[in-house]
Amino acid sequence: MSAPTTTQDRSGGVVVADGEPLLSVRNLTVTRRGSGIPIVSDFSVDVAAGETVGIVGESGCGKTTAVLGTLGLLDELQLEVSGTATYLGRDMISASEKQRRQLWGKDVGIIYQDALRALNPVLKVGQQIEEVFESHGGHPDVKAEVLRLLSMVGIADPEARRDAYPHQLSGGMRQRVMAAIAMAMSPGLLIADEPTTALDVTIQAQVLELIRSLSAGSGTSTLLISHDLGVIAGMCDRVLVLYAGRIVEQGPTAEVFANPQHHYTQALLRATPGYGARATDRFSFIPGQPPEPNVPEDRCAFADRCEGRIATCSTQRPDLDDVVVTDGHRAACFNPAVQEPPRTERLSIVETPVGASSSLVTAAASGPVLLEARGIVKEYGKRSRLFGGRPPVRALAGVDMTLRVGECLGLVGESGSGKTTLGRLLVGMESTTEGEIRFDDEVVSDLRGARLRAFRRHAQMIYQEPRSSLNRSFTIGRTLRIALVAGGATGPRAELDQAAAEMLERVGLGRGYLDRYPSSMSGGQCQRAAIARALCVKPRMLVADEAVSSLDVSIQGQILNLLADIQVETGIGIVFIAHDLGIVRELCHEVAVMYLGRIVESGPAREVLEQPTHPYSMALKSAAPVPDPVVERNRSRIVLLGDPPSPASPPPGCTFHTRCPVGPMAHPDRQQCSGERPMLDLTATRPVACHFVGSTPNRELAEEIL
């Protein structure tokens, strides 16, 4: 193929003059060397100049492998790549290492999923950006260009950040540094591999807005890998759905979301909170597990998990040409999915319309108090100032909360707001600096001996990072047996193994995992094992710290249904810490919104998250992506500037006033916000810590995002 004619527009973006795609991939196949087992099969895609194409699918479906194989970034000693992948007519697969390096960074920029691992920990940020220019001919004024790039990606005080190391920056800043490196040479193609997975919704909105503006400003094409269908809905012109290393559906994003043809696509959408109507009060999920790469080629890989499978699915493999909705919308399915009814407002798990109460919510609200926290303050690093010690960092600055029997209380807010710290205090893992926590009307800090051991059985925690909570030297079976005995179970090992296997079944794992070690399991499997361990003790209170954040949307529903079922069966109280507002809205009875160690708004989950009254709650709602391309492209969004302030030096007055869209920066007459801290009135119907609740600017802001 001859290289197509190209021109350069005034902003530096590449324009393909003769209409050919900027990137063209044909029949890309990635196999393990020596085994012939395909990881990715027959991957084909065209990306036009200025177009954004999304790739979605569960973990292990081959999204990242396909893209890295396209760029020649896979380990050639382990994996073998065949097919063609051309950028402006230049084949990247058959190119030499030297030729590929000329493309990387200059013509193709990459934003990796984990910026902390991708950045060099021993080089300053400025040095790492300078390396890009050094690799591609230099720059006449590289120091000034580094500062320009850091400013362009929205990093405040670029002179100071240029001389910082990656570990000294927040997650959002590191992702913006990655964006600066990727866009340094104004590449024609930007690869964004899960660029917002580990970020809060507010920082995610900043990074996505940055990618969107960079692409629009330079005409850069974008290939976006994400498991978040809300992100795909708002960012992408077209979408490719991968399963078991193959494209099972592709087409314009709006068409695929409105009329999915493959049952896998439909199941992913149905399992996403906020998409479509639910016929029951259950969370949707996809039964079973994604297959290993060695699935026979003579059958549909999704057949075992598909509710619409027919006999042909087990004897033949479908191709993308089997379903042709339009020339651009195709699906590999013998029995296309039936279009679901028109979407309506989705009910919560307790089927509670705004302003009303179901019997479950009423029972939770009127039940006995299980745990009560008053005036909770937690400080770290307290030293004597007489000897030059720094003032302590106040992680929690006066938190009041109540958890009742059978109630699910959601805690939401950005990283650093104090959610995890509060959760650790509630289960007695740390002691409070000030304030009091009472469990069953007993002060937790006063418990000793048998009473303390009983409390620790009653109060369990599910950690965000599952591997850190499982003993690497123990099999899962041994871990669960220990938990069962701690919870009062007795009997021979065979009976304990049977009880452990039944618990594994409840969390979506089988008996075969009893003999597995955490090192041989995926992050999602470890998370389910950690949940099983916590439930084996039969706790009365459970603190779930981002318990489903590491799970694919396809299996999140199974865990959420489990938590809801156990709560109904046992009356357990749950504190559910999460950044996914859609899940909190549907699972929790009450919600508390935290910012910089304080609760700024609380109340019924659906009311607070559908009709927020604090500007910070409004910002969280507007930043959360919606899995609907039409809504996502036309909605108003509050993009908060910068990161949350450090708890080591919080702003005076209202701690949110430095980022508030209706604060003193936007309304100079509101100097009260910067001088006086608003209090949370727990006696109010909707406690809100804001001086100007119900004011005209606040109401106008709410109307704009709602």
XYZ file of C-alpha atoms in Angstrom:
706
model
C 0.000 0.000 0.000
C 1.407 3.404 -0.910
C 1.425 6.072 1.766
C -1.554 8.402 1.423
C -1.033 12.075 0.822
C -1.044 14.061 4.059
C -1.104 17.684 5.059
C -0.579 19.500 8.347
C -3.246 21.859 9.637
C -2.410 25.121 11.395
C -2.781 23.561 14.847
C -0.336 20.784 14.071
C -2.839 17.973 13.581
C -2.507 15.428 10.797
C -5.056 15.543 7.990
C -5.352 12.621 5.553
C -5.985 14.378 2.269
C -7.262 11.463 0.197
C -9.782 10.216 2.780
C -7.902 7.093 3.825
C -7.888 6.214 7.537
C -5.132 7.516 9.746
C -4.808 4.078 11.376
C -5.826 0.871 9.642
C -5.610 -2.524 11.356
C -6.462 -5.741 9.517
C -6.770 -9.258 10.939
C -4.441 -8.603 13.871
C -3.866 -11.853 15.760
C -1.779 -12.253 18.912
C -0.742 -15.749 20.015
C 1.490 -17.169 22.722
C 4.740 -18.376 21.208
C 5.084 -22.133 21.129
C 1.449 -22.831 21.984
C -0.485 -21.338 19.092
C -3.188 -20.211 21.550
C -4.705 -16.937 20.320
C -5.226 -14.113 22.810
C -6.584 -11.738 20.161
C -8.037 -12.966 16.877
C -8.818 -11.120 13.624
C -8.871 -7.645 15.183
C -9.635 -5.030 12.530
C -10.365 -1.316 12.891
C -10.026 1.928 10.948
C -9.563 5.245 12.745
C -10.165 8.379 10.689
C -8.414 11.678 11.305
C -10.037 13.481 14.238
C -12.179 10.469 15.188
C -12.474 8.925 18.646
C -12.997 5.167 18.736
C -13.741 3.281 21.955
C -12.910 -0.321 22.855
C -14.911 -1.972 25.667
C -15.139 -5.389 27.277
C -14.386 -7.252 30.487
C -10.922 -7.629 31.987
C -8.962 -10.183 30.002
C -10.959 -9.775 26.798
C -7.882 -8.512 24.924
C -8.457 -4.736 24.731
C -4.988 -3.621 25.776
C -3.264 -6.569 24.080
C -4.866 -5.707 20.748
C -3.805 -2.058 20.906
C -0.266 -2.744 22.144
C 0.086 -5.402 19.448
C -0.917 -2.783 16.895
C 1.880 -0.477 18.085
C 4.522 -3.210 18.379
C 4.778 -2.800 22.151
C 4.229 -6.442 23.164
C 6.992 -8.742 24.404
C 8.136 -10.477 21.210
C 9.781 -13.269 23.204
C 6.416 -14.264 24.695
C 3.867 -13.234 22.078
C 3.682 -13.434 18.318
C 1.764 -10.834 16.278
C 0.442 -11.302 12.754
C -1.728 -9.208 10.470
C -1.199 -5.601 9.388
C -1.382 -2.291 11.245
C -0.565 0.800 9.201
C -0.243 4.403 10.351
C -0.374 6.740 7.352
C 0.559 3.779 5.187
C 3.548 2.708 7.310
C 3.236 -0.836 8.655
C 4.019 -0.854 12.372
C 4.055 -4.632 12.825
C 6.732 -5.390 10.230
C 8.714 -2.231 11.038
C 12.082 -2.427 12.751
C 12.574 -1.334 16.356
C 14.217 1.887 15.156
C 11.319 2.693 12.828
C 8.780 2.059 15.596
C 10.627 4.347 17.983
C 10.343 7.124 15.418
C 6.565 6.700 15.607
C 6.243 6.336 19.384
C 5.960 9.717 21.050
C 6.099 11.683 17.816
C 3.222 10.330 15.722
C 1.545 8.194 18.394
C 1.118 9.335 21.989
C 0.106 6.962 24.798
C -1.616 7.600 28.133
C -1.237 4.454 30.224
C -3.688 3.132 32.819
C -1.297 3.360 35.774
C 0.600 6.628 35.505
C 2.631 5.952 38.655
C 4.080 2.773 37.117
C 4.494 4.319 33.667
C 6.464 7.340 34.901
C 10.113 6.971 35.922
C 10.239 7.272 39.731
C 13.830 8.635 39.811
C 13.379 11.397 37.221
C 11.645 14.697 37.782
C 8.519 15.447 35.790
C 10.237 18.073 33.660
C 13.070 15.701 32.754
C 10.608 13.059 31.557
C 8.860 15.523 29.254
C 12.210 16.769 27.957
C 13.142 13.173 27.042
C 10.377 13.149 24.408
C 11.951 16.098 22.577
C 15.460 14.672 22.940
C 14.293 11.436 21.289
C 12.850 13.285 18.285
C 15.339 15.978 17.325
C 15.174 18.348 20.281
C 13.455 21.704 20.767
C 14.981 25.203 20.574
C 13.581 26.201 23.990
C 12.720 22.937 25.708
C 12.433 24.436 29.221
C 9.772 26.914 28.141
C 7.970 24.229 26.128
C 7.775 21.960 29.193
C 6.149 24.766 31.177
C 3.731 25.424 28.311
C 2.707 21.770 28.189
C 2.177 21.558 31.945
C 0.003 24.672 31.802
C -1.870 23.300 28.795
C -2.899 20.166 30.697
C -4.159 22.244 33.611
C -1.382 21.850 36.190
C -1.208 24.847 38.504
C 2.223 26.304 39.350
C 4.031 24.485 36.515
C 7.446 25.778 37.636
C 7.157 23.929 40.934
C 5.581 20.785 39.436
C 8.305 20.569 36.771
C 10.835 19.840 39.512
C 8.623 17.360 41.392
C 8.933 13.570 41.305
C 5.901 11.439 40.301
C 5.269 10.209 43.850
C 4.892 13.833 44.979
C 1.905 14.375 42.703
C -1.706 13.296 43.100
C -3.234 10.668 40.826
C -4.988 13.314 38.729
C -1.783 15.307 38.318
C 0.159 12.211 37.265
C -2.442 11.463 34.602
C -2.164 15.036 33.358
C 1.640 14.680 33.217
C 1.115 11.532 31.127
C -1.146 13.573 28.844
C 1.540 16.257 28.528
C 4.114 13.613 27.539
C 1.707 12.000 25.081
C 0.777 15.327 23.432
C 4.278 16.885 23.499
C 4.928 16.307 19.772
C 1.310 16.954 18.665
C 0.805 13.324 17.559
C -1.786 12.346 15.008
C -3.016 9.434 17.158
C -3.570 9.332 20.913
C -3.909 5.964 22.694
C -5.693 6.279 26.059
C -5.649 2.966 27.963
C -8.106 3.204 30.870
C -6.853 6.752 31.598
C -9.377 7.403 34.398
C -9.808 4.006 36.088
C -8.182 4.939 39.406
C -9.476 8.518 39.535
C -12.349 10.158 41.359
C -15.294 11.258 39.241
C -14.310 14.933 39.549
C -10.691 14.310 38.500
C -11.957 11.890 35.834
C -14.087 14.688 34.403
C -11.006 16.941 34.299
C -8.883 14.343 32.478
C -11.635 13.477 29.972
C -12.268 17.163 29.290
C -8.525 17.559 28.773
C -8.389 14.668 26.261
C -11.483 16.012 24.517
C -10.064 19.545 24.241
C -6.627 18.353 23.120
C -8.174 16.202 20.404
C -10.500 18.991 19.264
C -7.740 21.595 19.292
C -5.203 19.638 17.223
C -7.423 17.269 15.235
C -5.806 14.302 16.950
C -7.498 10.923 16.585
C -8.078 8.958 19.790
C -8.308 5.241 20.515
C -9.890 4.999 23.975
C -9.843 1.761 26.002
C -12.293 1.732 28.894
C -14.562 -0.564 30.888
C -16.753 2.430 31.826
C -19.618 2.619 29.348
C -20.484 6.108 30.577
C -17.041 7.323 29.528
C -17.416 5.662 26.120
C -20.867 7.224 25.682
C -19.559 10.737 26.224
C -16.238 10.488 24.385
C -16.472 8.154 21.395
C -17.858 8.436 17.869
C -17.692 4.673 17.339
C -17.322 1.709 19.675
C -15.884 -1.814 19.387
C -17.057 -4.494 21.836
C -14.484 -7.240 22.489
C -15.100 -10.646 24.021
C -12.564 -13.475 24.284
C -10.181 -11.592 21.988
C -12.693 -11.022 19.168
C -14.830 -8.082 18.118
C -18.429 -9.173 18.676
C -20.101 -5.857 17.812
C -19.073 -2.514 16.367
C -20.771 0.609 15.157
C -21.582 4.254 15.908
C -21.775 4.682 19.672
C -25.291 6.095 19.696
C -26.603 3.216 17.536
C -24.901 0.463 19.555
C -26.118 1.864 22.877
C -29.668 2.410 21.627
C -29.982 -0.869 19.739
C -27.383 -3.469 20.827
C -27.466 -6.576 18.652
C -25.092 -8.914 20.454
C -26.323 -10.382 23.730
C -22.958 -9.591 25.355
C -23.270 -5.895 24.489
C -26.818 -5.838 25.788
C -25.779 -7.601 28.997
C -22.933 -5.121 29.620
C -25.294 -2.191 29.160
C -28.009 -3.757 31.305
C -25.495 -4.297 34.126
C -24.402 -0.656 34.098
C -26.102 1.451 36.805
C -28.133 4.196 35.180
C -28.821 2.413 31.887
C -32.384 1.501 30.982
C -35.250 0.327 33.152
C -35.128 -2.561 35.596
C -38.045 -4.922 35.802
C -37.056 -6.064 39.317
C -35.207 -4.693 42.309
C -32.146 -6.789 41.437
C -28.828 -5.676 40.007
C -28.114 -7.250 36.646
C -24.936 -9.269 36.018
C -23.589 -11.813 33.535
C -23.433 -15.343 35.001
C -20.249 -17.345 34.678
C -16.715 -16.295 33.805
C -15.038 -15.117 30.589
C -13.420 -18.107 28.863
C -9.728 -18.893 28.749
C -7.977 -18.088 25.444
C -8.113 -21.746 24.324
C -11.846 -21.699 23.416
C -12.489 -23.946 20.395
C -12.783 -21.997 17.152
C -15.906 -23.883 16.060
C -18.321 -22.267 18.527
C -19.428 -18.922 19.938
C -17.218 -18.044 22.906
C -20.129 -16.335 24.694
C -22.539 -19.264 24.284
C -22.174 -20.634 27.826
C -23.143 -17.261 29.368
C -25.704 -16.159 26.784
C -29.421 -16.104 27.562
C -30.237 -16.037 23.850
C -28.097 -18.957 22.681
C -29.448 -21.421 20.131
C -28.154 -24.797 18.943
C -26.005 -23.248 16.213
C -24.019 -21.282 18.808
C -22.424 -24.511 20.065
C -21.388 -25.797 16.636
C -20.352 -22.705 14.641
C -18.489 -19.473 15.249
C -20.407 -16.329 14.218
C -18.810 -13.548 12.182
C -19.410 -9.798 12.164
C -21.224 -10.091 8.848
C -23.962 -12.246 10.410
C -25.862 -9.171 11.633
C -25.737 -6.007 9.542
C -27.928 -3.234 10.933
C -26.220 -0.588 8.827
C -22.969 -0.661 6.906
C -21.151 0.542 10.024
C -23.152 -1.329 12.683
C -22.445 -5.070 12.669
C -22.529 -7.915 15.175
C -21.306 -11.511 15.346
C -24.449 -13.289 16.521
C -26.734 -16.014 15.153
C -29.711 -14.882 17.251
C -29.588 -11.076 17.611
C -30.729 -9.542 20.884
C -34.260 -8.211 20.952
C -34.395 -4.475 21.479
C -35.426 -3.706 25.040
C -38.393 -1.451 25.867
C -37.827 2.307 25.757
C -35.695 3.400 28.662
C -37.339 5.033 31.643
C -36.049 6.247 34.957
C -34.375 3.352 36.685
C -35.621 2.339 40.119
C -33.341 1.930 43.096
C -32.787 -1.485 44.642
C -35.436 -0.619 47.220
C -37.780 0.805 44.576
C -38.122 4.126 46.349
C -39.292 7.126 44.321
C -37.954 10.485 45.434
C -39.784 11.709 48.511
C -41.363 8.339 49.312
C -40.366 5.368 51.427
C -40.550 1.663 50.810
C -41.132 -0.767 53.663
C -37.431 -1.657 53.649
C -36.307 1.963 53.962
C -38.900 2.620 56.660
C -37.723 -0.407 58.646
C -34.123 0.739 58.373
C -34.941 4.301 59.401
C -36.979 3.265 62.448
C -34.827 0.324 63.551
C -32.581 0.395 66.616
C -29.282 2.253 66.414
C -26.406 -0.161 65.765
C -23.524 2.318 65.699
C -23.274 5.995 66.507
C -20.311 8.337 66.011
C -20.205 11.837 67.461
C -17.586 14.531 67.006
C -15.031 12.198 65.431
C -11.626 13.804 64.910
C -8.604 11.882 63.622
C -5.155 13.446 63.439
C -1.876 11.994 62.178
C 1.686 13.078 62.787
C 1.054 14.998 65.980
C 4.354 16.396 67.303
C 5.400 19.024 69.761
C 5.700 22.414 68.072
C 8.236 23.459 70.740
C 10.791 21.211 69.052
C 10.031 22.219 65.480
C 7.419 19.568 64.816
C 4.871 20.172 62.109
C 1.208 20.605 63.027
C -0.811 17.375 62.766
C -2.715 16.406 59.649
C -6.434 16.359 60.458
C -7.925 13.565 58.346
C -11.342 13.854 60.044
C -12.506 17.155 61.462
C -15.675 16.479 63.441
C -17.855 13.765 61.883
C -21.273 12.749 63.206
C -23.092 9.717 61.821
C -25.590 7.019 62.779
C -26.015 3.499 61.374
C -29.178 1.553 62.171
C -29.863 -2.163 62.044
C -30.630 -3.220 58.463
C -29.468 0.090 57.014
C -26.997 0.659 54.182
C -25.193 3.985 54.523
C -23.166 5.220 51.554
C -20.054 7.365 51.929
C -19.049 9.274 48.796
C -16.434 11.906 48.064
C -13.057 12.352 46.428
C -9.857 10.615 47.504
C -8.536 12.300 50.622
C -11.994 13.197 51.916
C -11.627 10.830 54.882
C -13.963 7.988 53.850
C -11.502 5.129 54.414
C -10.165 6.699 57.614
C -13.700 6.866 58.982
C -14.319 3.248 57.978
C -11.180 2.066 59.805
C -12.256 3.929 62.930
C -15.738 2.401 62.821
C -14.379 -1.169 62.929
C -11.837 -0.350 65.634
C -8.714 -0.639 63.482
C -7.600 2.795 64.693
C -8.486 4.963 67.662
C -10.042 8.400 67.474
C -8.166 11.553 68.441
C -11.376 13.131 69.686
C -14.998 12.048 69.797
C -16.770 8.813 70.625
C -17.957 5.752 68.699
C -20.662 3.614 70.325
C -21.591 0.122 69.125
C -24.633 -1.451 70.785
C -24.465 1.468 73.202
C -20.930 0.507 74.269
C -17.991 2.869 73.724
C -15.629 1.063 71.327
C -12.492 2.607 72.833
C -13.466 1.198 76.273
C -13.809 -2.413 75.107
C -11.282 -4.918 76.423
C -10.755 -8.676 76.432
C -13.729 -10.833 75.414
C -15.922 -7.808 74.702
C -13.303 -6.415 72.299
C -12.939 -9.790 70.555
C -16.728 -10.003 70.187
C -16.824 -6.512 68.680
C -14.137 -7.435 66.159
C -16.236 -10.396 65.037
C -19.312 -8.215 64.762
C -17.533 -5.435 62.801
C -15.824 -6.565 59.596
C -14.206 -4.653 56.756
C -13.836 -5.396 53.037
C -10.751 -3.614 51.767
C -10.278 -1.797 48.486
C -7.113 -3.768 47.672
C -8.080 -7.442 48.161
C -4.603 -8.944 47.871
C -3.433 -7.006 50.927
C -6.233 -8.515 53.048
C -5.562 -12.160 52.114
C -2.638 -14.142 53.502
C -0.477 -15.053 50.505
C 0.770 -18.182 52.289
C -2.750 -19.554 52.884
C -5.070 -21.162 50.391
C -8.493 -19.573 50.104
C -9.954 -22.633 51.816
C -7.709 -22.215 54.852
C -8.515 -18.489 55.071
C -12.233 -19.206 55.044
C -11.959 -22.040 57.594
C -10.197 -19.690 60.010
C -12.947 -17.099 59.497
C -15.693 -19.702 60.018
C -14.146 -20.860 63.299
C -13.756 -17.238 64.433
C -17.459 -16.790 63.719
C -18.398 -19.725 65.951
C -18.532 -22.631 63.469
C -17.516 -26.067 64.747
C -17.130 -29.534 63.290
C -14.669 -31.587 61.244
C -12.710 -30.089 58.391
C -14.991 -31.628 55.764
C -17.964 -29.707 57.164
C -15.963 -26.478 57.316
C -14.831 -27.013 53.713
C -18.438 -27.540 52.679
C -19.480 -24.294 54.390
C -16.543 -22.480 52.766
C -17.475 -23.861 49.340
C -21.081 -22.707 49.783
C -19.873 -19.206 50.641
C -17.618 -19.185 47.578
C -20.619 -20.153 45.469
C -22.553 -17.211 46.914
C -19.879 -14.756 45.778
C -19.599 -16.287 42.308
C -16.630 -18.620 42.829
C -16.689 -22.414 42.934
C -15.348 -25.187 45.143
C -12.235 -25.346 42.981
C -11.011 -22.103 44.538
C -10.625 -23.690 47.971
C -7.151 -24.907 46.992
C -6.114 -21.758 45.142
C -3.646 -19.184 46.457
C -4.275 -15.421 46.028
C -1.269 -15.169 43.701
C -2.995 -17.448 41.176
C -6.212 -15.431 41.099
C -7.232 -12.207 39.367
C -7.972 -9.035 41.308
C -11.708 -9.539 40.907
C -11.507 -13.133 42.123
C -9.452 -12.052 45.151
C -12.043 -9.399 45.938
C -14.831 -11.964 45.959
C -12.758 -14.237 48.190
C -12.178 -11.306 50.575
C -15.929 -10.656 50.707
C -16.531 -14.345 51.446
C -13.989 -14.198 54.288
C -15.734 -11.195 55.863
C -19.180 -12.812 55.610
C -18.005 -16.125 57.102
C -17.709 -14.411 60.490
C -21.413 -13.501 60.357
C -20.823 -9.836 61.243
C -23.496 -7.426 62.409
C -21.767 -4.476 60.732
C -19.828 -4.467 57.486
C -17.674 -1.643 56.154
C -17.199 -2.155 52.418
C -14.378 0.099 51.213
C -14.668 0.269 47.406
C -15.678 -3.406 47.526
C -16.656 -3.608 43.847
C -14.387 -0.967 42.298
C -11.956 -3.611 40.975
C -14.712 -5.756 39.469
C -16.058 -5.609 35.934
C -19.566 -4.246 35.589
C -20.575 -7.727 34.402
C -20.037 -9.220 37.881
C -20.554 -6.207 40.136
C -24.276 -6.910 40.256
C -23.728 -10.392 41.670
C -21.814 -9.000 44.666
C -24.272 -6.134 45.193
C -27.218 -8.536 45.133
C -25.382 -10.707 47.658
C -24.855 -7.773 50.027
C -28.496 -6.717 49.685
C -29.748 -10.278 50.276
C -27.596 -10.792 53.359
C -28.725 -7.445 54.736
C -32.383 -8.378 54.344
C -31.804 -11.859 55.811
C -29.683 -10.853 58.809
C -30.371 -7.150 59.436
C -26.659 -6.397 59.096
C -25.696 -2.713 58.951
C -23.503 -1.770 55.980
C -21.289 1.268 55.491
C -20.681 1.311 51.731
C -17.731 3.461 50.615
C -17.714 4.068 46.858
C -17.048 6.584 44.113
C -19.718 5.161 41.769
C -22.759 7.306 42.507
C -25.022 5.059 40.412
C -24.341 2.065 42.656
C -24.749 4.114 45.848
C -28.023 5.522 44.560
C -29.458 2.071 43.940
C -28.003 0.147 46.881
C -27.980 2.531 49.840
C -30.772 3.861 52.020
C -28.831 6.900 53.243
C -25.767 8.710 51.929
C -23.203 11.063 53.453
C -21.134 13.280 51.138
C -17.649 13.925 52.541
C -15.170 16.653 51.647
C -11.807 17.173 53.346
C -12.685 15.327 56.534
C -16.225 16.651 56.995
C -19.721 15.609 55.976
C -21.156 18.418 53.834
C -24.523 16.851 52.977
C -26.491 13.791 54.065
C -29.936 12.287 53.672
C -31.841 9.628 51.703
C -29.545 8.358 48.958
C -31.924 8.884 46.060
C -32.891 12.378 47.158
C -29.326 13.555 47.731
C -27.904 12.046 44.536
C -30.825 13.045 42.317
C -31.492 16.488 43.825
C -28.246 17.603 45.528
C -28.252 20.944 47.303
C -24.591 21.403 48.315
C -22.429 22.696 45.407
C -19.933 19.878 45.999
C -22.673 17.242 45.782
C -23.842 18.915 42.574
C -20.298 18.708 41.185
C -20.077 14.994 41.992
C -23.387 14.332 40.257
C -22.516 16.343 37.162
C -19.078 14.700 36.870
C -20.426 11.134 36.995
C -20.648 9.765 33.417
C -24.026 8.586 32.142
C -24.195 5.495 29.857
C -26.329 7.306 27.289
C -24.596 9.016 24.329
C -27.489 11.416 23.710
C -27.693 12.551 27.323
C -23.920 12.580 27.816
C -23.248 14.763 24.777
C -25.857 17.379 25.735
C -25.665 17.602 29.520
C -24.107 20.393 31.550
C -21.061 19.451 33.584
C -19.301 21.156 36.472
C -15.564 20.593 36.045
C -13.926 21.467 39.364
C -10.564 23.160 39.052
C -7.540 21.549 40.650
C -7.280 18.853 43.296
C -8.780 18.943 46.782
C -6.648 20.982 49.227
C -4.284 19.133 51.520
C -5.735 18.240 54.942
C -2.378 19.417 56.348
C -3.310 23.007 55.437
C -7.072 23.234 54.807
C -8.538 26.556 53.634
C -10.213 28.737 56.261
C -13.976 28.977 56.422
C -15.770 26.558 54.125
C -13.054 24.187 52.950
C -14.761 23.904 49.543
C -14.784 27.638 48.808
C -11.516 27.516 46.789
C -13.166 25.232 44.186
C -16.844 26.119 44.601
C -18.576 27.138 41.337
C -20.874 29.506 43.279
C -18.351 30.524 45.950
C -16.473 33.808 46.453
C -14.376 33.299 43.299
C -17.571 33.471 41.197
C -19.580 35.708 43.552
C -17.330 38.240 45.330
C -20.157 39.150 47.721
C -19.896 35.696 49.317
C -16.887 36.423 51.521
C -18.634 34.643 54.367
C -17.579 31.359 52.707
C -13.872 32.152 53.113
C -14.145 33.399 56.686
C -16.775 31.291 58.464
C -17.154 27.530 58.450
C -20.733 26.367 57.788
C -22.116 23.816 60.248
C -24.070 20.647 59.487
C -27.462 20.812 61.199
C -28.301 17.181 61.949
C -31.839 18.138 63.013
C -32.699 19.373 59.519
C -34.608 17.185 57.058
C -31.659 17.462 54.643
C -28.516 18.422 56.589
C -26.330 20.611 54.355
C -23.182 22.501 55.373
C -23.543 25.558 53.127
C -24.183 29.217 53.990
C -26.298 29.789 50.899
C -28.582 26.758 50.608
C -31.617 27.723 48.510
C -30.082 30.975 47.226
C -30.650 32.003 43.614
C -27.108 31.098 42.354
C -27.339 27.689 44.042
C -30.777 27.005 42.573
C -29.630 28.084 39.103
C -26.623 25.771 39.357
C -28.869 22.867 40.377
C -31.278 23.564 37.507
C -28.379 23.658 35.039
C -27.074 20.187 35.926
C -30.445 18.562 36.596
